[in-house]
Short mmCIF file of N, CA and C and ligand atoms in Angstrom, two decimals:
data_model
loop_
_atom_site.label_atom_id
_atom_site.label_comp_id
_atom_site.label_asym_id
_atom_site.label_seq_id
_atom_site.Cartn_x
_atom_site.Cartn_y
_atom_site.Cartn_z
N UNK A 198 81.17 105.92 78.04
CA UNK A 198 82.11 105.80 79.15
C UNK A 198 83.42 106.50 78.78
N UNK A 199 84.24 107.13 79.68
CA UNK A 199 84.76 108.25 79.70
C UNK A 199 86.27 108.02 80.43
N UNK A 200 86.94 107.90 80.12
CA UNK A 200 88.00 107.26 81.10
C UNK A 200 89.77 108.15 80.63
N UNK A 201 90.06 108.75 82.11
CA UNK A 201 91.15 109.48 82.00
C UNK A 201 92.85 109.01 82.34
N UNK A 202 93.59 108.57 82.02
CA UNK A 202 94.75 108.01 82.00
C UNK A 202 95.70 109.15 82.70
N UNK A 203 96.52 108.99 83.82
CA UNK A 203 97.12 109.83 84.18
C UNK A 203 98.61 109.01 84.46
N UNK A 204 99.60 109.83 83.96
CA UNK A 204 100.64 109.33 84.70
C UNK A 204 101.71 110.64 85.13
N UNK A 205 102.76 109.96 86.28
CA UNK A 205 103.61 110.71 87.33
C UNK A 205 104.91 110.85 86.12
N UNK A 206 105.49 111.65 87.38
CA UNK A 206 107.12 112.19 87.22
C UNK A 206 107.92 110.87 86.85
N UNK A 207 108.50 111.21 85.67
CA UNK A 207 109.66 110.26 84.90
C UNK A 207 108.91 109.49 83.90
N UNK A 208 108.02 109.36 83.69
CA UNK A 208 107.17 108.30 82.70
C UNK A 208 106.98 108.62 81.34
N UNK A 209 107.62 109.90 81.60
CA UNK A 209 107.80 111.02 80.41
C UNK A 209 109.24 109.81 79.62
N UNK A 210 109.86 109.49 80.15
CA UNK A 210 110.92 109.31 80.08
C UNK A 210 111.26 108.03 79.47
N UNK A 211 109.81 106.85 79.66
CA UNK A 211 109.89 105.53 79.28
C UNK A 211 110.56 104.91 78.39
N UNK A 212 111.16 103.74 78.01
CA UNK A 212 111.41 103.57 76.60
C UNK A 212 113.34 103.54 76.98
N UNK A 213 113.86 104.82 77.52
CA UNK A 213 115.19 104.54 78.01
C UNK A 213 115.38 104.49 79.33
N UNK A 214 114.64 105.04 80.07
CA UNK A 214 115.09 104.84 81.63
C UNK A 214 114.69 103.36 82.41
N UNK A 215 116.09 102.86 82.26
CA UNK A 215 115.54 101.60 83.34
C UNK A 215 115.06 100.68 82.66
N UNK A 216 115.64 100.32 81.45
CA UNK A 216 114.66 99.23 80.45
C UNK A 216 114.56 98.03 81.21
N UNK A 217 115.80 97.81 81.95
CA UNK A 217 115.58 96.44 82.61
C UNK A 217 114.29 96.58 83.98
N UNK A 218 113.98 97.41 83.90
CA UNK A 218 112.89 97.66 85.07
C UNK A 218 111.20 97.70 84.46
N UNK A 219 111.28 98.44 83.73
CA UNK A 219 110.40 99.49 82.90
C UNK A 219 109.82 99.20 81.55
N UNK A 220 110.86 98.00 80.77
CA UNK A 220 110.62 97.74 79.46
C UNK A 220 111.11 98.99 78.42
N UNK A 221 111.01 98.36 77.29
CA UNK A 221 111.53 99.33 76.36
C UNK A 221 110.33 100.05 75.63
N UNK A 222 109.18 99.83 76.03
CA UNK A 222 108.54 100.88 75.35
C UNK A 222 108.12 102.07 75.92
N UNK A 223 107.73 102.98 74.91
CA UNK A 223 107.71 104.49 75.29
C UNK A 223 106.35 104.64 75.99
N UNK A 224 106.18 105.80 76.35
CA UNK A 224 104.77 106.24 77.25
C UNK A 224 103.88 106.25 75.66
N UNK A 225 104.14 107.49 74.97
CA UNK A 225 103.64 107.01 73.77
C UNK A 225 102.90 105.81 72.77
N UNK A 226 104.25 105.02 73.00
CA UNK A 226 103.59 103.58 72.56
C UNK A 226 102.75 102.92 73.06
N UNK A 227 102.59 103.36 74.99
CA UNK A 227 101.84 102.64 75.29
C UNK A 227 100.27 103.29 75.63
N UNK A 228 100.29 104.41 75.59
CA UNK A 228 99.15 105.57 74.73
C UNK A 228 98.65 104.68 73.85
N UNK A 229 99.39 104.98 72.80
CA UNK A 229 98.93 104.56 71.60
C UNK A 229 97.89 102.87 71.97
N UNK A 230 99.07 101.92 72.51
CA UNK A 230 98.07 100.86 72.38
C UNK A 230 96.63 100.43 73.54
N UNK A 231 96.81 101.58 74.30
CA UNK A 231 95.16 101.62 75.16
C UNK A 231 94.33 102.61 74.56
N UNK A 232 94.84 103.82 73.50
CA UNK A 232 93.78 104.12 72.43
C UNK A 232 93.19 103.23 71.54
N UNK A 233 93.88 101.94 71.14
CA UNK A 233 93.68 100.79 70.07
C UNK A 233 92.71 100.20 71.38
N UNK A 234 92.92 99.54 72.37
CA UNK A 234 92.57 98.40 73.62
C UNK A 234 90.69 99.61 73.52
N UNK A 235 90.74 100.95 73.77
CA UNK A 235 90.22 101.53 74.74
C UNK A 235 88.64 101.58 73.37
N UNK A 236 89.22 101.80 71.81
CA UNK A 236 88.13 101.51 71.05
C UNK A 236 87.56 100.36 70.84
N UNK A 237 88.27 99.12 71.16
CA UNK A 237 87.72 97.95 70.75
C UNK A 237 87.14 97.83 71.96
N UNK A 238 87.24 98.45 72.98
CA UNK A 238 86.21 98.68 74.36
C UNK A 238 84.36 99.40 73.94
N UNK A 239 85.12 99.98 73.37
CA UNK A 239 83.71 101.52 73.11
C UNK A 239 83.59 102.16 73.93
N UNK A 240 85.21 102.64 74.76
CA UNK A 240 85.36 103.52 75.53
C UNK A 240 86.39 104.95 75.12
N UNK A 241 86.15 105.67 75.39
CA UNK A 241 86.58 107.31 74.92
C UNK A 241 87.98 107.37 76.49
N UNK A 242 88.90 107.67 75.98
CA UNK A 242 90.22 107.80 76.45
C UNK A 242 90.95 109.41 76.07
N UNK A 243 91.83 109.96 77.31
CA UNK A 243 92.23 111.01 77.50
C UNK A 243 93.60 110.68 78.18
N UNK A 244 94.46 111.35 77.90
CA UNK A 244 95.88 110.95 78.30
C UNK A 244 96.51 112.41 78.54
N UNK A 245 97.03 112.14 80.45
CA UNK A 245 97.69 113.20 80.82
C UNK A 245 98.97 112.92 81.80
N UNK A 246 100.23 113.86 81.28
CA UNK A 246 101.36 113.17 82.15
C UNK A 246 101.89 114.45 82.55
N UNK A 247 102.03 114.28 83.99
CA UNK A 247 102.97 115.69 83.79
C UNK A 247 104.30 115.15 85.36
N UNK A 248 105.43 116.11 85.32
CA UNK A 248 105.93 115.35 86.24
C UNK A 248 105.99 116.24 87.30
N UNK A 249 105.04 117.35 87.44
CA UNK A 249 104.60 118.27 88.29
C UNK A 249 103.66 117.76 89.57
N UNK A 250 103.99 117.69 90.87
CA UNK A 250 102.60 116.94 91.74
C UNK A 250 101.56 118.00 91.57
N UNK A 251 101.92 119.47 91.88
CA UNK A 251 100.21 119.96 91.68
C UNK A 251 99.55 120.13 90.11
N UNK A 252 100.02 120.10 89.25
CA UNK A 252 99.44 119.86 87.67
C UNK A 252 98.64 118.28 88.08
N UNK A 253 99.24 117.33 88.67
CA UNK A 253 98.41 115.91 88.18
C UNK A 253 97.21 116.72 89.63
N UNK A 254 97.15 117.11 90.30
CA UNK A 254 96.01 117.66 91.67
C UNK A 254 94.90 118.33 90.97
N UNK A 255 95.53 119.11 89.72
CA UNK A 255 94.94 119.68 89.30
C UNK A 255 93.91 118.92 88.75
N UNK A 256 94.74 118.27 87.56
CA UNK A 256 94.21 117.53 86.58
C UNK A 256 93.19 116.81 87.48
N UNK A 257 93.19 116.24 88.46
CA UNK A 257 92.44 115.20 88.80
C UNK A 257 91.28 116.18 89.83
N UNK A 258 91.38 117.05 90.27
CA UNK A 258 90.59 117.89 90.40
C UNK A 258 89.51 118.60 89.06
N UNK A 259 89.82 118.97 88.49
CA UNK A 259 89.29 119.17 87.28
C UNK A 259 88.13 117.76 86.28
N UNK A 260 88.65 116.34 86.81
CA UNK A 260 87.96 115.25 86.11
C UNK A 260 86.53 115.21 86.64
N UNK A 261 86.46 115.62 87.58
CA UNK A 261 85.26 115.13 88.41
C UNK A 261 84.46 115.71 87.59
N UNK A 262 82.74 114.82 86.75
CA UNK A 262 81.90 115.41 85.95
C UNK A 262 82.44 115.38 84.72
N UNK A 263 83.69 115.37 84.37
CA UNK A 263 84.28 115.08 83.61
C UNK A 263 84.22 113.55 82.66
N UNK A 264 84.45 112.64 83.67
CA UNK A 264 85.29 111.51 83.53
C UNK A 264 84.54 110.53 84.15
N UNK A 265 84.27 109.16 83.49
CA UNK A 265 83.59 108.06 84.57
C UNK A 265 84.83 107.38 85.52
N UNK A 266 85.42 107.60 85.60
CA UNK A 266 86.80 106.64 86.01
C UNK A 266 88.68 107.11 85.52
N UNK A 267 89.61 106.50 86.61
CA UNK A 267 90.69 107.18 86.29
C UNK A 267 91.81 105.96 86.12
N UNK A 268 92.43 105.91 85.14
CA UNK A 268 93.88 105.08 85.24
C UNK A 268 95.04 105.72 85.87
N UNK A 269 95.72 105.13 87.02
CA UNK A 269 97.18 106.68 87.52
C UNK A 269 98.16 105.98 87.98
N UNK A 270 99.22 106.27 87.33
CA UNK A 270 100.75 105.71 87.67
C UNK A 270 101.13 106.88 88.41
N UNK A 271 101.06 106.87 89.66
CA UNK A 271 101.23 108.33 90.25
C UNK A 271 102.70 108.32 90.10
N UNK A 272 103.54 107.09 89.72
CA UNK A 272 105.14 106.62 89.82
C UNK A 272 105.80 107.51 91.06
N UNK A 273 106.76 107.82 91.22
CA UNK A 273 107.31 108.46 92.61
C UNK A 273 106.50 108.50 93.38
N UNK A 274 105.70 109.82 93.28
CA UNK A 274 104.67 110.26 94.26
C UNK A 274 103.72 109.53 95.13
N UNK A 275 103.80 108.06 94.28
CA UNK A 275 102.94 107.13 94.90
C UNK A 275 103.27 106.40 96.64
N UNK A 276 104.35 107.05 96.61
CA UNK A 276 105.11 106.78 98.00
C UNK A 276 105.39 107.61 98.90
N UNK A 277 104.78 109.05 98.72
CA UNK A 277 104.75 110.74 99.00
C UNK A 277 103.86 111.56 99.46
N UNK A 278 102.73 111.13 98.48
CA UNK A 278 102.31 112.49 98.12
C UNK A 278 100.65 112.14 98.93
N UNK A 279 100.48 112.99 99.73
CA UNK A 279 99.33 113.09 100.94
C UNK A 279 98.19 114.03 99.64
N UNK A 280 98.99 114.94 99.00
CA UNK A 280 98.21 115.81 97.87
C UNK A 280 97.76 114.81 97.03
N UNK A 281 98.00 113.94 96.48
CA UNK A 281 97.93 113.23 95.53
C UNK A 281 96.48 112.43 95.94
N UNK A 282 96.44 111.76 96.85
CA UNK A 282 95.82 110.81 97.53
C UNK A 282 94.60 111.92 97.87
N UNK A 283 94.87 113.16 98.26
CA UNK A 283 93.41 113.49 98.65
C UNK A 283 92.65 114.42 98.22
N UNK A 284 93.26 114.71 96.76
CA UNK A 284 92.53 114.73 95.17
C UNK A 284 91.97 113.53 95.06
N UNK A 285 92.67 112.59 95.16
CA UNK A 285 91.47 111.38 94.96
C UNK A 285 90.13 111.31 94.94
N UNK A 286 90.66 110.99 96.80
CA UNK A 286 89.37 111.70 97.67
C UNK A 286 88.47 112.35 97.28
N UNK A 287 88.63 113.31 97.08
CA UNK A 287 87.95 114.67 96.81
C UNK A 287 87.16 114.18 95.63
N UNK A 288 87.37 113.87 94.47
CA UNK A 288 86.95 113.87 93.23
C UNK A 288 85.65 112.70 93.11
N UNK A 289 86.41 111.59 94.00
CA UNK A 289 85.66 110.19 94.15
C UNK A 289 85.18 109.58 92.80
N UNK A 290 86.20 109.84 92.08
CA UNK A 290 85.77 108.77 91.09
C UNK A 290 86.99 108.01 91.53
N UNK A 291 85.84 106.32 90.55
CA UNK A 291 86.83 105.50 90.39
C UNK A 291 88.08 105.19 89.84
N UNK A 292 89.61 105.03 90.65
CA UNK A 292 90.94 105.04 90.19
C UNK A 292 91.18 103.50 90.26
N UNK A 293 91.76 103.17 89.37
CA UNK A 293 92.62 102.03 88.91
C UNK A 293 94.32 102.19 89.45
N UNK A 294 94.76 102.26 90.68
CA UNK A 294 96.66 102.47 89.83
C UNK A 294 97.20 101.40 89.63
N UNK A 295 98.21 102.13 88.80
CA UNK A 295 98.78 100.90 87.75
C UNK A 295 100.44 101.41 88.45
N UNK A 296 101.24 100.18 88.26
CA UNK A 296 102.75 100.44 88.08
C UNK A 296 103.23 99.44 86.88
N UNK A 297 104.25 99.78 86.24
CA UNK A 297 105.03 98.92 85.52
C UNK A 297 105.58 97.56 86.47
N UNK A 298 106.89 98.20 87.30
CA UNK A 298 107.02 97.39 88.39
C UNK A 298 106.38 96.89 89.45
N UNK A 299 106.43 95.96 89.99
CA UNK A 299 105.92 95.46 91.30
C UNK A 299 106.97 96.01 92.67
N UNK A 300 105.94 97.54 92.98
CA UNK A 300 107.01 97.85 93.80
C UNK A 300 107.04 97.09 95.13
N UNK A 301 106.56 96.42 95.18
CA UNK A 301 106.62 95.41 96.57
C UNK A 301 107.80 94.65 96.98
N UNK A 302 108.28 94.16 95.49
CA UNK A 302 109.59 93.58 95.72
C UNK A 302 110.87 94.34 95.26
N UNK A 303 110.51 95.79 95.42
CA UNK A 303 112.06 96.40 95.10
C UNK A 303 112.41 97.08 96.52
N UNK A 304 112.58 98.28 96.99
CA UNK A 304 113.49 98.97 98.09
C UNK A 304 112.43 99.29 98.46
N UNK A 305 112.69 99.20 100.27
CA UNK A 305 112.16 99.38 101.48
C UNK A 305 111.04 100.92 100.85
N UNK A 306 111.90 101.97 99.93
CA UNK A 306 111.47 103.08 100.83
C UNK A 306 110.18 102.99 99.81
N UNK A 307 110.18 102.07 98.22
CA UNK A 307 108.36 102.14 97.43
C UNK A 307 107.52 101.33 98.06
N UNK A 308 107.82 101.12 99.45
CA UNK A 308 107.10 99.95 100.31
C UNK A 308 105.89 100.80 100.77
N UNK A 309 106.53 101.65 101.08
CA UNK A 309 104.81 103.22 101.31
C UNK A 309 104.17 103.56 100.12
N UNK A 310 102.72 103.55 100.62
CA UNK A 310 101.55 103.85 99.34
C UNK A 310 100.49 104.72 99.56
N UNK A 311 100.63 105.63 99.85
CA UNK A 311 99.92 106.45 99.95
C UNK A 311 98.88 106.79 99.25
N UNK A 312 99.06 106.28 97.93
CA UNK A 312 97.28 106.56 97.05
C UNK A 312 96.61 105.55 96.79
N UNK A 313 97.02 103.99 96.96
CA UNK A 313 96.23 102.97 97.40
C UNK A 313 95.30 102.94 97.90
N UNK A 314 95.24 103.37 99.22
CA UNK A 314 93.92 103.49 100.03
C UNK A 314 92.72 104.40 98.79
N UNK A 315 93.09 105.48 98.48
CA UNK A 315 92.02 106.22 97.44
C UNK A 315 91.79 105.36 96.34
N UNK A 316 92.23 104.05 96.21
CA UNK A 316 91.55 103.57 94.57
C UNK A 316 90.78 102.34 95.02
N UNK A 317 90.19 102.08 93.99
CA UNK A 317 89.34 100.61 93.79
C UNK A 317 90.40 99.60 93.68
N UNK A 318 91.63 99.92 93.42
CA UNK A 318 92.46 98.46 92.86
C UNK A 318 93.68 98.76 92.17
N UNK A 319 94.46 97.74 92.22
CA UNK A 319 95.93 98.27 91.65
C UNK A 319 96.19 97.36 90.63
N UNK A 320 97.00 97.38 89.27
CA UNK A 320 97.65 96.50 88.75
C UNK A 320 98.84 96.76 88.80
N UNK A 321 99.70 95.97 88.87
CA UNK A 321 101.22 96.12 89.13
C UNK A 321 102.08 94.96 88.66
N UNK A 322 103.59 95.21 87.73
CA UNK A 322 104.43 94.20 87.87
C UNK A 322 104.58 93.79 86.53
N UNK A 323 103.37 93.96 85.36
CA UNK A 323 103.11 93.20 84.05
C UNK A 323 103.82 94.29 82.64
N UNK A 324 104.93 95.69 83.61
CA UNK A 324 105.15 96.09 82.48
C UNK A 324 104.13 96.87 81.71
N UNK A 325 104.17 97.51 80.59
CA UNK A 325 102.97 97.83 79.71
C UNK A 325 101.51 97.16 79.31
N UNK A 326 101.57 95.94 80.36
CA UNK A 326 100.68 95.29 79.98
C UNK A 326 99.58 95.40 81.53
N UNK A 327 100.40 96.36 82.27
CA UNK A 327 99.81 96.80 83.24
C UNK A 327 98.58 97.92 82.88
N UNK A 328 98.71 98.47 81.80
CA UNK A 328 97.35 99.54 81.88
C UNK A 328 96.75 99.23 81.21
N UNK A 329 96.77 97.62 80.45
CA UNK A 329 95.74 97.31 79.51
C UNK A 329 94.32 96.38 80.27
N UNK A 330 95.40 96.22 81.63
CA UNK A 330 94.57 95.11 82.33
C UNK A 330 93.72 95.79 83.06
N UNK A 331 94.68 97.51 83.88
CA UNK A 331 93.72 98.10 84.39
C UNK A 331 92.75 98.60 83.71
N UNK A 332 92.52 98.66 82.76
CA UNK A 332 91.97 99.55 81.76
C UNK A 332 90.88 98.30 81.88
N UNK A 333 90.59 96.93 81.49
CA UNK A 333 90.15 95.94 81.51
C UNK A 333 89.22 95.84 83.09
N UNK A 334 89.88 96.31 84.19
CA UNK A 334 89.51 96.20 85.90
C UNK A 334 88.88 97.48 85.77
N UNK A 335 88.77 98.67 85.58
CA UNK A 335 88.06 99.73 85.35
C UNK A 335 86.74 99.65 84.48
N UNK A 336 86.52 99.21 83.39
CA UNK A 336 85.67 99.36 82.36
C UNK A 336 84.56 98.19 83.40
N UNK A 337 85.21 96.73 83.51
CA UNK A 337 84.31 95.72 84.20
C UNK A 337 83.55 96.44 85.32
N UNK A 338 84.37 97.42 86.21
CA UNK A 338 84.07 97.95 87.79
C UNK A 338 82.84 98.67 87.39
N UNK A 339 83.08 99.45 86.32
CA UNK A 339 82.35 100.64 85.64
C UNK A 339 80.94 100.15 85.01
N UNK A 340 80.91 98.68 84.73
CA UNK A 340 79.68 97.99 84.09
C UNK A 340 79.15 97.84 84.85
N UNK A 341 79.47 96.83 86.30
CA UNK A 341 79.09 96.10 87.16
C UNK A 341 78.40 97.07 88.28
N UNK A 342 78.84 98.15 88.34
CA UNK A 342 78.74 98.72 89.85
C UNK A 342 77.02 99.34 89.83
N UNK A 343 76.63 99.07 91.38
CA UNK A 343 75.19 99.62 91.19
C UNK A 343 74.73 100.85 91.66
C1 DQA B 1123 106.53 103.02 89.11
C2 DQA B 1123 107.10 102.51 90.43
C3 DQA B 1123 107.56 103.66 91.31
O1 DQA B 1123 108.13 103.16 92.53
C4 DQA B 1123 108.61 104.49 90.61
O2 DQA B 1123 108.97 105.61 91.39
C5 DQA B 1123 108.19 104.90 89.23
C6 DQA B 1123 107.49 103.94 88.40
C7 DQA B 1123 106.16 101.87 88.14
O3 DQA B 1123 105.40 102.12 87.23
O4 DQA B 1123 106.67 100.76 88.31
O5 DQA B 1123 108.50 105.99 88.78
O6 DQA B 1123 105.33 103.72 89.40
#
């Protein structure tokens, strides 16, 4: 099992932007600990960030045949991007998105979701402990499904 980690614009950035939002750890660190989560899985992990919308179109264009399944903090774009959402589409593998925050309870305008509809499921709100769970909701989806 094969599973591709994607994240959006600014996530590059983790660790100082917004600690009170975001937490203090880095994208890196939290790489690092779903490479640790993703072997004690016996699942094979790939990690891609870019804060470009057509590089992640790409990228996720490119997974299909690739990849059993996708983790994606589309972050900004997740409230934007019509491109984003129909790479999804297109690719039809299974997406997990994840946010740090629970954008539900912050400003009107992360109230739009545009790549929701394209996934199996969201985790949101738990911080870094958000892609360990999706990572956890992916692998189960990925066992179970017939
Ligand atoms: C985010 C939430 C988005 O609204 C925001 O634009 C981000 C990060 C999160 O992980 O909480 O960049 O996706």
């Amino acid at each position: 099992m094969k599973i591709l980690v994607l994240n959006g614009p600014n996530l590059n950035l983790l660790g100082r932007r917004e600690p009170d939002i975001y937490g203090r750890l880095t994208l890196a660190d939290i790489e690092e600990s779903m490479r640790g989560h993703a072997r004690k899985c016996g699942v094979e992990v790939d990690f891609f960030q870019s804060n470009d919308e057509g590089a992640l179109v790409s990228r996720i264009g490119e997974a299909a045949g690739l990849y059993d399944g996708l983790i994606f903090n589309p972050a900004a774009y997740t409230h934007t991007s019509v491109a984003l959402r129909d790479a999804l589409m297109a690719v039809k593998l299974p997406c997990v998105e994840v946010h740090l925050s629970n954008p539900q309870n912050r400003e009107d305008f992360r109230q739009a979701n545009l790549t929701l509809g394209a996934c199996i499921g969201q985790v949101s709100g738990f911080r870094d402990r958000s892609y360990i769970l999706a990572m956890d909701g992916l692998i189960h989806y990925l066992k179970n499904k017939s």
